[in-house]
PDB file of C-alpha atoms in Angstrom:
ATOM      1  CA  MET A  17      23.730  18.180  12.399  1.00 89.00           C
ATOM      2  CA  SER A  18      21.192  20.538  11.595  1.00 97.00           C
ATOM      3  CA  ARG A  19      19.691  20.700   8.183  1.00 98.00           C
ATOM      4  CA  GLY A  20      18.625  23.921   6.178  1.00 98.00           C
ATOM      5  CA  ILE A  21      16.175  24.176   3.069  1.00 98.00           C
ATOM      6  CA  SER A  22      15.706  27.399   1.356  1.00 98.00           C
ATOM      7  CA  LEU A  23      13.110  28.523  -1.023  1.00 99.00           C
ATOM      8  CA  HIS A  24      13.890  32.001  -3.507  1.00 98.00           C
ATOM      9  CA  ILE A  25      10.946  33.560  -5.460  1.00 98.00           C
ATOM     10  CA  GLY A  26      11.137  36.201  -7.951  1.00 98.00           C
ATOM     11  CA  LEU A  27       8.533  37.548 -10.311  1.00 98.00           C
ATOM     12  CA  ASN A  28       9.584  40.085 -13.018  1.00 98.00           C
ATOM     13  CA  LYS A  29       6.088  39.761 -14.271  1.00 98.00           C
ATOM     14  CA  VAL A  30       2.655  38.145 -13.773  1.00 98.00           C
ATOM     15  CA  ASP A  31       0.281  36.450 -16.022  1.00 98.00           C
ATOM     16  CA  PRO A  32      -1.936  39.346 -17.404  1.00 97.00           C
ATOM     17  CA  ASP A  33      -4.600  37.001 -18.127  1.00 97.00           C
ATOM     18  CA  GLN A  34      -5.164  36.553 -14.246  1.00 97.00           C
ATOM     19  CA  TYR A  35      -4.832  40.096 -13.520  1.00 96.00           C
ATOM     20  CA  GLY A  36      -6.911  41.916 -15.778  1.00 94.00           C
ATOM     21  CA  GLY A  37      -4.442  42.508 -18.585  1.00 95.00           C
ATOM     22  CA  TRP A  38      -1.682  43.774 -16.091  1.00 95.00           C
ATOM     23  CA  ASP A  39       1.471  42.125 -16.230  1.00 96.00           C
ATOM     24  CA  GLY A  40       3.178  43.667 -13.156  1.00 95.00           C
ATOM     25  CA  THR A  41       6.500  44.230 -15.045  1.00 96.00           C
ATOM     26  CA  LEU A  42       9.605  44.520 -12.373  1.00 96.00           C
ATOM     27  CA  ASN A  43      13.118  44.805 -13.338  1.00 96.00           C
ATOM     28  CA  ALA A  44      14.893  43.404 -10.496  1.00 98.00           C
ATOM     29  CA  CYS A  45      12.932  40.415  -8.592  1.00 98.00           C
ATOM     30  CA  GLU A  46      14.594  37.596 -10.553  1.00 98.00           C
ATOM     31  CA  ALA A  47      18.000  38.854  -9.636  1.00 98.00           C
ATOM     32  CA  ASP A  48      17.238  39.298  -5.837  1.00 98.00           C
ATOM     33  CA  ALA A  49      16.000  35.683  -5.732  1.00 98.00           C
ATOM     34  CA  ASP A  50      19.268  34.743  -7.649  1.00 98.00           C
ATOM     35  CA  ASP A  51      21.338  36.705  -5.335  1.00 98.00           C
ATOM     36  CA  MET A  52      19.792  35.496  -2.202  1.00 98.00           C
ATOM     37  CA  LYS A  53      20.187  31.697  -3.606  1.00 98.00           C
ATOM     38  CA  ALA A  54      23.654  32.392  -3.550  1.00 98.00           C
ATOM     39  CA  ILE A  55      23.716  33.363  -0.152  1.00 98.00           C
ATOM     40  CA  ALA A  56      21.879  30.202   0.982  1.00 98.00           C
ATOM     41  CA  ASP A  57      24.102  27.947  -1.458  1.00 98.00           C
ATOM     42  CA  SER A  58      27.238  29.677   0.656  1.00 98.00           C
ATOM     43  CA  ARG A  59      25.589  28.740   4.024  1.00 98.00           C
ATOM     44  CA  GLY A  60      25.179  25.169   3.202  1.00 98.00           C
ATOM     45  CA  PHE A  61      21.294  25.171   2.530  1.00 98.00           C
ATOM     46  CA  GLU A  62      19.475  23.012   0.144  1.00 98.00           C
ATOM     47  CA  SER A  63      18.067  25.427  -2.071  1.00 98.00           C
ATOM     48  CA  ASP A  64      15.575  25.722  -4.439  1.00 98.00           C
ATOM     49  CA  ILE A  65      14.492  28.760  -6.888  1.00 98.00           C
ATOM     50  CA  LEU A  66      11.215  29.734  -8.438  1.00 99.00           C
ATOM     51  CA  LEU A  67      11.263  32.509 -11.012  1.00 98.00           C
ATOM     52  CA  THR A  68       8.376  34.295 -12.756  1.00 98.00           C
ATOM     53  CA  SER A  69       6.250  31.819 -14.577  1.00 98.00           C
ATOM     54  CA  ASP A  70       7.628  28.985 -12.490  1.00 98.00           C
ATOM     55  CA  ALA A  71       6.569  31.029  -9.299  1.00 98.00           C
ATOM     56  CA  ASN A  72       3.075  29.884  -9.230  1.00 98.00           C
ATOM     57  CA  ALA A  73       0.986  29.776  -6.060  1.00 98.00           C
ATOM     58  CA  ASP A  74       0.559  26.017  -6.023  1.00 98.00           C
ATOM     59  CA  ALA A  75       4.643  25.643  -6.582  1.00 98.00           C
ATOM     60  CA  VAL A  76       5.395  28.287  -3.763  1.00 98.00           C
ATOM     61  CA  LEU A  77       2.708  26.897  -1.244  1.00 98.00           C
ATOM     62  CA  ALA A  78       4.079  23.185  -2.072  1.00 98.00           C
ATOM     63  CA  GLY A  79       7.694  24.369  -1.591  1.00 98.00           C
ATOM     64  CA  ILE A  80       6.622  25.413   1.775  1.00 98.00           C
ATOM     65  CA  ASP A  81       4.888  22.547   2.688  1.00 98.00           C
ATOM     66  CA  ARG A  82       8.021  20.468   1.520  1.00 98.00           C
ATOM     67  CA  ALA A  83      10.004  22.209   4.108  1.00 98.00           C
ATOM     68  CA  ALA A  84       7.502  21.827   6.789  1.00 98.00           C
ATOM     69  CA  GLY A  85       7.490  18.293   6.167  1.00 98.00           C
ATOM     70  CA  GLU A  86      11.165  17.423   6.272  1.00 98.00           C
ATOM     71  CA  LEU A  87      12.454  19.810   8.884  1.00 98.00           C
ATOM     72  CA  ASP A  88      12.859  18.691  12.545  1.00 98.00           C
ATOM     73  CA  SER A  89      13.459  20.750  15.535  1.00 98.00           C
ATOM     74  CA  GLY A  90      16.707  22.770  15.414  1.00 98.00           C
ATOM     75  CA  ASP A  91      16.460  22.751  11.619  1.00 98.00           C
ATOM     76  CA  MET A  92      15.844  26.031   9.475  1.00 98.00           C
ATOM     77  CA  PHE A  93      13.967  27.202   6.528  1.00 98.00           C
ATOM     78  CA  LEU A  94      14.847  30.315   4.780  1.00 98.00           C
ATOM     79  CA  LEU A  95      12.389  31.774   2.326  1.00 98.00           C
ATOM     80  CA  THR A  96      12.656  34.897   0.372  1.00 98.00           C
ATOM     81  CA  TYR A  97      10.355  36.527  -1.649  1.00 98.00           C
ATOM     82  CA  SER A  98      10.799  39.414  -4.449  1.00 98.00           C
ATOM     83  CA  GLY A  99       7.725  40.697  -6.385  1.00 97.00           C
ATOM     84  CA  HIS A 100       4.502  42.832  -5.762  1.00 95.00           C
ATOM     85  CA  GLY A 101       2.385  43.034  -2.500  1.00 91.00           C
ATOM     86  CA  GLY A 102      -1.310  43.190  -3.095  1.00 89.00           C
ATOM     87  CA  GLN A 103      -4.736  42.802  -1.035  1.00 86.00           C
ATOM     88  CA  VAL A 104      -8.051  41.353  -1.328  1.00 88.00           C
ATOM     89  CA  PRO A 105     -11.194  42.224   0.931  1.00 87.00           C
ATOM     90  CA  ASP A 106     -10.900  40.277   4.406  1.00 76.00           C
ATOM     91  CA  ARG A 107     -13.299  37.845   5.075  1.00 69.00           C
ATOM     92  CA  GLY A 108     -12.283  36.713   8.414  1.00 61.00           C
ATOM     93  CA  ASP A 109     -12.421  38.008  12.046  1.00 52.00           C
ATOM     94  CA  GLU A 110      -9.018  39.323  12.153  1.00 49.00           C
ATOM     95  CA  GLY A 111      -9.676  42.615  12.822  1.00 47.00           C
ATOM     96  CA  GLU A 112      -7.855  44.118   9.672  1.00 46.00           C
ATOM     97  CA  THR A 113      -7.741  47.894  10.430  1.00 47.00           C
ATOM     98  CA  ASP A 114      -7.581  48.662   6.676  1.00 47.00           C
ATOM     99  CA  GLY A 115     -10.534  45.710   5.791  1.00 58.00           C
ATOM    100  CA  SER A 116      -7.820  43.970   3.591  1.00 73.00           C
ATOM    101  CA  ASP A 117      -5.828  40.693   3.678  1.00 80.00           C
ATOM    102  CA  GLU A 118      -2.569  41.328   2.246  1.00 83.00           C
ATOM    103  CA  THR A 119      -0.819  38.916  -0.269  1.00 90.00           C
ATOM    104  CA  TRP A 120       2.229  37.864  -2.181  1.00 95.00           C
ATOM    105  CA  VAL A 121       1.242  38.162  -5.984  1.00 97.00           C
ATOM    106  CA  ALA A 122       2.365  34.989  -7.599  1.00 98.00           C
ATOM    107  CA  TYR A 123       2.446  34.373 -11.476  1.00 98.00           C
ATOM    108  CA  ASP A 124      -1.244  32.830 -11.688  1.00 98.00           C
ATOM    109  CA  ARG A 125      -2.820  34.514  -8.381  1.00 98.00           C
ATOM    110  CA  GLU A 126      -2.620  36.108  -5.089  1.00 97.00           C
ATOM    111  CA  ILE A 127      -1.099  34.284  -2.279  1.00 96.00           C
ATOM    112  CA  VAL A 128      -3.710  35.453   0.724  1.00 92.00           C
ATOM    113  CA  ASP A 129      -1.797  36.200   3.984  1.00 88.00           C
ATOM    114  CA  ASP A 130      -4.033  33.773   5.829  1.00 89.00           C
ATOM    115  CA  GLU A 131      -2.441  30.976   3.731  1.00 93.00           C
ATOM    116  CA  LEU A 132       0.875  31.697   4.524  1.00 92.00           C
ATOM    117  CA  TYR A 133       0.404  32.113   8.622  1.00 90.00           C
ATOM    118  CA  ALA A 134      -1.436  28.645   8.411  1.00 93.00           C
ATOM    119  CA  ARG A 135       1.588  27.195   6.842  1.00 95.00           C
ATOM    120  CA  TRP A 136       4.046  28.378   9.969  1.00 95.00           C
ATOM    121  CA  ALA A 137       1.977  26.068  12.129  1.00 95.00           C
ATOM    122  CA  ARG A 138       2.703  22.992  10.049  1.00 97.00           C
ATOM    123  CA  PHE A 139       6.469  23.391  10.978  1.00 98.00           C
ATOM    124  CA  LYS A 140       7.382  21.186  14.082  1.00 98.00           C
ATOM    125  CA  PRO A 141       8.197  22.997  17.293  1.00 98.00           C
ATOM    126  CA  GLY A 142      11.686  24.116  17.307  1.00 98.00           C
ATOM    127  CA  VAL A 143      12.337  24.632  13.558  1.00 98.00           C
ATOM    128  CA  ARG A 144      13.773  27.904  12.911  1.00 98.00           C
ATOM    129  CA  VAL A 145      12.260  29.882   9.794  1.00 98.00           C
ATOM    130  CA  LEU A 146      13.694  33.120   8.511  1.00 98.00           C
ATOM    131  CA  VAL A 147      11.754  34.973   5.924  1.00 97.00           C
ATOM    132  CA  LEU A 148      12.799  37.876   3.963  1.00 97.00           C
ATOM    133  CA  SER A 149      10.218  39.700   1.736  1.00 95.00           C
ATOM    134  CA  ASP A 150      11.203  42.534  -0.813  1.00 96.00           C
ATOM    135  CA  SER A 151       7.640  43.639  -1.504  1.00 92.00           C
ATOM    136  CA  CYS A 152       5.122  46.033  -0.361  1.00 83.00           C
ATOM    137  CA  HIS A 153       2.658  45.145   2.515  1.00 60.00           C
ATOM    138  CA  SER A 154       5.672  42.848   3.473  1.00 55.00           C
ATOM    139  CA  GLY A 155       4.926  43.167   7.087  1.00 46.00           C
ATOM    140  CA  THR A 156       2.149  40.564   6.633  1.00 45.00           C
ATOM    141  CA  VAL A 157       3.871  37.497   5.703  1.00 49.00           C
ATOM    142  CA  THR A 158       4.220  36.410   9.257  1.00 49.00           C
ATOM    143  CA  ARG A 159       1.155  38.257  10.637  1.00 50.00           C
ATOM    144  CA  ARG A 160      -1.785  40.620   9.524  1.00 45.00           C
ATOM    145  CA  ILE A 161      -0.848  44.196   8.873  1.00 39.00           C
ATOM    146  CA  ASP A 162      -1.915  46.676  11.361  1.00 40.00           C
ATOM    147  CA  ALA A 163      -1.686  49.754   9.627  1.00 41.00           C
ATOM    148  CA  ASP A 164      -3.339  51.636   6.610  1.00 48.00           C
ATOM    149  CA  VAL A 165      -1.097  51.584   3.624  1.00 49.00           C
ATOM    150  CA  PRO A 166      -0.907  54.460   1.481  1.00 51.00           C
ATOM    151  CA  ASN A 167      -1.197  53.664  -1.975  1.00 54.00           C
ATOM    152  CA  PRO A 168       0.377  56.311  -4.269  1.00 55.00           C
ATOM    153  CA  VAL A 169       0.050  53.534  -7.456  1.00 61.00           C
ATOM    154  CA  ALA A 170      -3.588  54.130  -7.413  1.00 56.00           C
ATOM    155  CA  THR A 171      -3.559  53.341 -11.114  1.00 66.00           C
ATOM    156  CA  GLN A 172      -1.880  51.229 -13.317  1.00 70.00           C
ATOM    157  CA  GLU A 173      -1.031  54.547 -15.166  1.00 66.00           C
ATOM    158  CA  SER A 174       0.574  55.944 -12.068  1.00 63.00           C
ATOM    159  CA  ALA A 175       2.616  52.894 -11.576  1.00 64.00           C
ATOM    160  CA  GLU A 176       4.001  52.485 -15.154  1.00 69.00           C
ATOM    161  CA  SER A 177       5.321  55.953 -14.612  1.00 66.00           C
ATOM    162  CA  HIS A 178       6.899  56.126 -11.451  1.00 72.00           C
ATOM    163  CA  SER A 179      10.669  55.223 -11.653  1.00 79.00           C
ATOM    164  CA  PRO A 180      11.902  52.984 -10.039  1.00 88.00           C
ATOM    165  CA  ARG A 181       8.526  51.452  -9.571  1.00 90.00           C
ATOM    166  CA  TYR A 182       6.951  50.412  -6.419  1.00 90.00           C
ATOM    167  CA  ARG A 183       6.394  46.808  -5.931  1.00 92.00           C
ATOM    168  CA  ALA A 184       2.619  47.105  -5.187  1.00 89.00           C
ATOM    169  CA  MET A 185      -0.424  46.088  -7.142  1.00 90.00           C
ATOM    170  CA  PRO A 186      -2.009  49.115  -8.302  1.00 89.00           C
ATOM    171  CA  ARG A 187      -5.187  49.891  -6.810  1.00 87.00           C
ATOM    172  CA  ASP A 188      -7.432  49.774  -9.736  1.00 89.00           C
ATOM    173  CA  VAL A 189      -5.726  46.359 -10.579  1.00 92.00           C
ATOM    174  CA  MET A 190      -6.570  45.101  -7.146  1.00 91.00           C
ATOM    175  CA  ILE A 191     -10.375  45.949  -7.416  1.00 92.00           C
ATOM    176  CA  GLU A 192     -10.464  44.344 -10.826  1.00 94.00           C
ATOM    177  CA  THR A 193      -8.727  41.280 -10.135  1.00 95.00           C
ATOM    178  CA  TYR A 194     -10.728  40.600  -7.220  1.00 95.00           C
ATOM    179  CA  ARG A 195     -14.104  41.220  -9.007  1.00 95.00           C
ATOM    180  CA  ALA A 196     -13.114  39.044 -11.496  1.00 96.00           C
ATOM    181  CA  HIS A 197     -12.016  36.186  -9.171  1.00 96.00           C
ATOM    182  CA  ALA A 198     -14.092  37.032  -6.092  1.00 95.00           C
ATOM    183  CA  ASP A 199     -15.117  33.264  -5.745  1.00 96.00           C
ATOM    184  CA  LEU A 200     -11.531  31.851  -5.845  1.00 95.00           C
ATOM    185  CA  TYR A 201     -10.386  34.329  -3.077  1.00 94.00           C
ATOM    186  CA  ASP A 202     -13.321  34.269  -0.933  1.00 93.00           C
ATOM    187  CA  GLU A 203     -13.200  30.309  -1.068  1.00 94.00           C
ATOM    188  CA  ILE A 204      -9.642  30.461  -0.138  1.00 93.00           C
ATOM    189  CA  GLN A 205     -10.140  32.733   2.775  1.00 90.00           C
ATOM    190  CA  ASP A 206     -13.380  30.724   3.808  1.00 91.00           C
ATOM    191  CA  LYS A 207     -11.136  27.367   3.743  1.00 91.00           C
ATOM    192  CA  CYS A 208      -8.419  28.591   5.446  1.00 88.00           C
ATOM    193  CA  PRO A 209      -7.742  27.394   8.753  1.00 85.00           C
ATOM    194  CA  HIS A 210      -7.937  29.997  11.805  1.00 82.00           C
ATOM    195  CA  VAL A 211      -4.466  29.756  13.549  1.00 83.00           C
ATOM    196  CA  ASP A 212      -3.626  31.292  16.601  1.00 82.00           C
ATOM    197  CA  GLU A 213      -0.012  32.526  17.404  1.00 74.00           C
ATOM    198  CA  GLY A 214      -0.049  29.898  20.391  1.00 79.00           C
ATOM    199  CA  ASP A 215      -0.428  27.421  17.549  1.00 89.00           C
ATOM    200  CA  VAL A 216       2.845  28.012  15.827  1.00 95.00           C
ATOM    201  CA  GLY A 217       5.784  25.946  17.755  1.00 96.00           C
ATOM    202  CA  ALA A 218       8.273  27.056  15.070  1.00 98.00           C
ATOM    203  CA  THR A 219       9.907  30.630  15.508  1.00 98.00           C
ATOM    204  CA  VAL A 220       9.180  32.569  12.420  1.00 97.00           C
ATOM    205  CA  LEU A 221      11.582  35.676  12.319  1.00 97.00           C
ATOM    206  CA  LEU A 222      10.789  38.524   9.454  1.00 94.00           C
ATOM    207  CA  ILE A 223      12.937  41.245   7.856  1.00 95.00           C
ATOM    208  CA  SER A 224      10.542  42.903   5.332  1.00 92.00           C
ATOM    209  CA  GLY A 225      11.361  45.535   2.792  1.00 92.00           C
ATOM    210  CA  CYS A 226       9.442  48.096   4.443  1.00 89.00           C
ATOM    211  CA  ARG A 227       7.061  48.976   7.447  1.00 81.00           C
ATOM    212  CA  ASP A 228       3.413  48.017   7.374  1.00 73.00           C
ATOM    213  CA  ASP A 229       2.399  51.520   6.354  1.00 76.00           C
ATOM    214  CA  GLN A 230       5.310  51.994   3.156  1.00 81.00           C
ATOM    215  CA  LEU A 231       6.070  50.695   0.105  1.00 85.00           C
ATOM    216  CA  SER A 232       9.095  48.888  -1.165  1.00 91.00           C
ATOM    217  CA  LEU A 233      11.050  50.220  -4.404  1.00 93.00           C
ATOM    218  CA  ASP A 234      12.362  48.132  -7.380  1.00 96.00           C
ATOM    219  CA  GLY A 235      15.641  48.836  -8.765  1.00 94.00           C
ATOM    220  CA  PHE A 236      18.108  48.666 -11.880  1.00 93.00           C
ATOM    221  CA  SER A 237      19.879  45.262 -10.686  1.00 95.00           C
ATOM    222  CA  ASN A 238      17.883  44.789  -6.968  1.00 98.00           C
ATOM    223  CA  GLY A 239      15.098  45.663  -4.944  1.00 97.00           C
ATOM    224  CA  LEU A 240      16.423  48.731  -2.957  1.00 97.00           C
ATOM    225  CA  PHE A 241      15.908  46.355   0.243  1.00 97.00           C
ATOM    226  CA  THR A 242      17.781  43.694  -1.295  1.00 98.00           C
ATOM    227  CA  GLU A 243      20.436  45.972  -2.596  1.00 98.00           C
ATOM    228  CA  ASN A 244      21.080  47.070   0.999  1.00 98.00           C
ATOM    229  CA  LEU A 245      20.891  43.516   2.690  1.00 98.00           C
ATOM    230  CA  LEU A 246      23.725  42.579   0.328  1.00 98.00           C
ATOM    231  CA  ALA A 247      25.872  45.517   0.842  1.00 98.00           C
ATOM    232  CA  VAL A 248      25.331  45.034   4.847  1.00 98.00           C
ATOM    233  CA  TRP A 249      26.049  40.943   3.975  1.00 98.00           C
ATOM    234  CA  ASP A 250      29.219  41.813   2.037  1.00 98.00           C
ATOM    235  CA  ASP A 251      29.586  38.378   0.656  1.00 97.00           C
ATOM    236  CA  GLY A 252      29.685  36.755   4.103  1.00 97.00           C
ATOM    237  CA  LYS A 253      31.878  39.511   5.524  1.00 97.00           C
ATOM    238  CA  TRP A 254      29.211  40.545   8.083  1.00 96.00           C
ATOM    239  CA  ASP A 255      30.082  39.644  11.791  1.00 94.00           C
ATOM    240  CA  ASP A 256      28.658  42.803  13.743  1.00 94.00           C
ATOM    241  CA  GLY A 257      25.744  40.495  15.280  1.00 95.00           C
ATOM    242  CA  ALA A 258      22.696  38.751  14.806  1.00 97.00           C
ATOM    243  CA  TYR A 259      19.452  39.106  13.396  1.00 98.00           C
ATOM    244  CA  GLN A 260      18.213  42.479  15.034  1.00 97.00           C
ATOM    245  CA  GLN A 261      21.630  44.124  14.390  1.00 98.00           C
ATOM    246  CA  PHE A 262      21.378  42.670  10.467  1.00 98.00           C
ATOM    247  CA  HIS A 263      18.278  44.307  10.437  1.00 97.00           C
ATOM    248  CA  GLU A 264      19.171  47.643  11.975  1.00 97.00           C
ATOM    249  CA  ALA A 265      22.393  47.818   9.963  1.00 98.00           C
ATOM    250  CA  ILE A 266      20.191  47.434   6.688  1.00 98.00           C
ATOM    251  CA  ARG A 267      17.676  49.939   8.060  1.00 96.00           C
ATOM    252  CA  SER A 268      20.190  52.647   8.724  1.00 97.00           C
ATOM    253  CA  ARG A 269      21.155  52.569   5.113  1.00 97.00           C
ATOM    254  CA  MET A 270      17.609  53.066   3.985  1.00 96.00           C
ATOM    255  CA  PRO A 271      15.485  56.242   3.205  1.00 95.00           C
ATOM    256  CA  ASP A 272      12.985  57.002   5.835  1.00 93.00           C
ATOM    257  CA  GLU A 273      10.117  56.437   3.355  1.00 90.00           C
ATOM    258  CA  GLN A 274      11.540  52.840   3.157  1.00 93.00           C
ATOM    259  CA  GLN A 275      12.122  51.277   6.329  1.00 93.00           C
ATOM    260  CA  PRO A 276      12.398  47.707   7.060  1.00 93.00           C
ATOM    261  CA  ASN A 277      10.637  45.777   9.539  1.00 92.00           C
ATOM    262  CA  TYR A 278      11.882  43.094  12.013  1.00 95.00           C
ATOM    263  CA  SER A 279       9.412  40.884  13.848  1.00 93.00           C
ATOM    264  CA  ARG A 280       8.668  37.307  15.533  1.00 94.00           C
ATOM    265  CA  VAL A 281       5.773  35.249  15.488  1.00 92.00           C
ATOM    266  CA  GLY A 282       5.611  31.800  17.048  1.00 95.00           C
ATOM    267  CA  ALA A 283       7.876  30.228  19.713  1.00 96.00           C
ATOM    268  CA  ASP A 284      10.670  31.975  21.579  1.00 96.00           C
ATOM    269  CA  ASN A 285      14.019  31.144  20.535  1.00 97.00           C
ATOM    270  CA  GLU A 286      16.643  33.343  21.905  1.00 97.00           C
ATOM    271  CA  ALA A 287      19.217  31.125  20.500  1.00 97.00           C
ATOM    272  CA  PHE A 288      18.150  31.426  17.164  1.00 98.00           C
ATOM    273  CA  GLU A 289      17.934  35.286  17.380  1.00 97.00           C
ATOM    274  CA  GLU A 290      21.443  35.658  18.850  1.00 97.00           C
ATOM    275  CA  GLN A 291      22.828  33.345  15.925  1.00 97.00           C
ATOM    276  CA  GLY A 292      24.403  35.209  13.181  1.00 97.00           C
ATOM    277  CA  PRO A 293      22.279  35.946   9.794  1.00 98.00           C
ATOM    278  CA  PHE A 294      21.779  32.498   7.737  1.00 98.00           C
ATOM    279  CA  THR A 295      23.381  29.971  10.238  1.00 98.00           C
ATOM    280  CA  VAL A 296      22.210  26.715   9.601  1.00 98.00           C
ATOM    281  CA  GLY A 297      24.118  24.859  12.476  1.00 90.00           C
TER     282      GLY A 297
END
C-alpha cells in the first residue's frame, strides 16, 4: 500500500531582524497552510505543518529531507508553501535570464531555489512529489525561473500601500537583505550541489500561484491561488480529471494578471499525472 507524507508551510510574517526591519506581513498564508493540511488529512497523508516562526529554513528543509528519506517508489510527498517569494544574485552557471536565484522567504532566511531543486534528487526513483506554491516567483520551486519578473512592489512603502498585498519581497528589501547577509547566501549557493534534471528519479509536479512573469496576491482568508484551488476542489467533490485538468480549472477562474503554472521535472510518470489530485494510493 502506498504511503503519503505532506508538509504545509504558511508565513504571515518573517523575523524583521533577518530582513532589515521588514516583517513581511501577510493576511492569509497560515490559513492557506491549514486548509491544505485539511485536504491532506482527508486524503490519508501523514501531515505536518509549519506556521510563521516555526517555518524557519532548517525546519522546512528538514521536513523535505525526512520525506525523501522515508518514502519509497510509488509513495507520495505533498509540499505546499504560502508566503513571499524573493531573489538573491545568481552565483552559478544556470543561465538565469534575470541574473537571480529565486527564493522562498522562510522566517529566518531565504531558501534558495538551488537548495530545493537539489532535494528533489534525494527522493527515490518512482516517488511522486506534488508542490503547490502560492507565492511570487513561484515557478522556481522545481526549476529556475526563465523570464524577467516585473516588480511593482519596488519598495517597502509601495508594498504596504497595495491592497491586497503581493506575495513578493520588495526590491529594496531584497537588496538590503542580501547585502547584510551576502556571505550566508553566497555560501549556500557555492556549497549547493549541481543537479541535472536527469539526476532526479522522482516525478515532481508543480502547480504554482502564477506564471514566472507574474505576481501572486494575498487575500482576506486565503491567497488568490489557494482560494480558487479550494473552490475547484470543492471539499473533495472534484471529479473532472487529473492534475492538468485540475490546474486548468483553477487557471480559468483567475484573472489574466495571475495565471497559475503547471510543470513537471524529473522522471516521466504518466500514471501519476493521470491520477485524481491528492491521490495517495
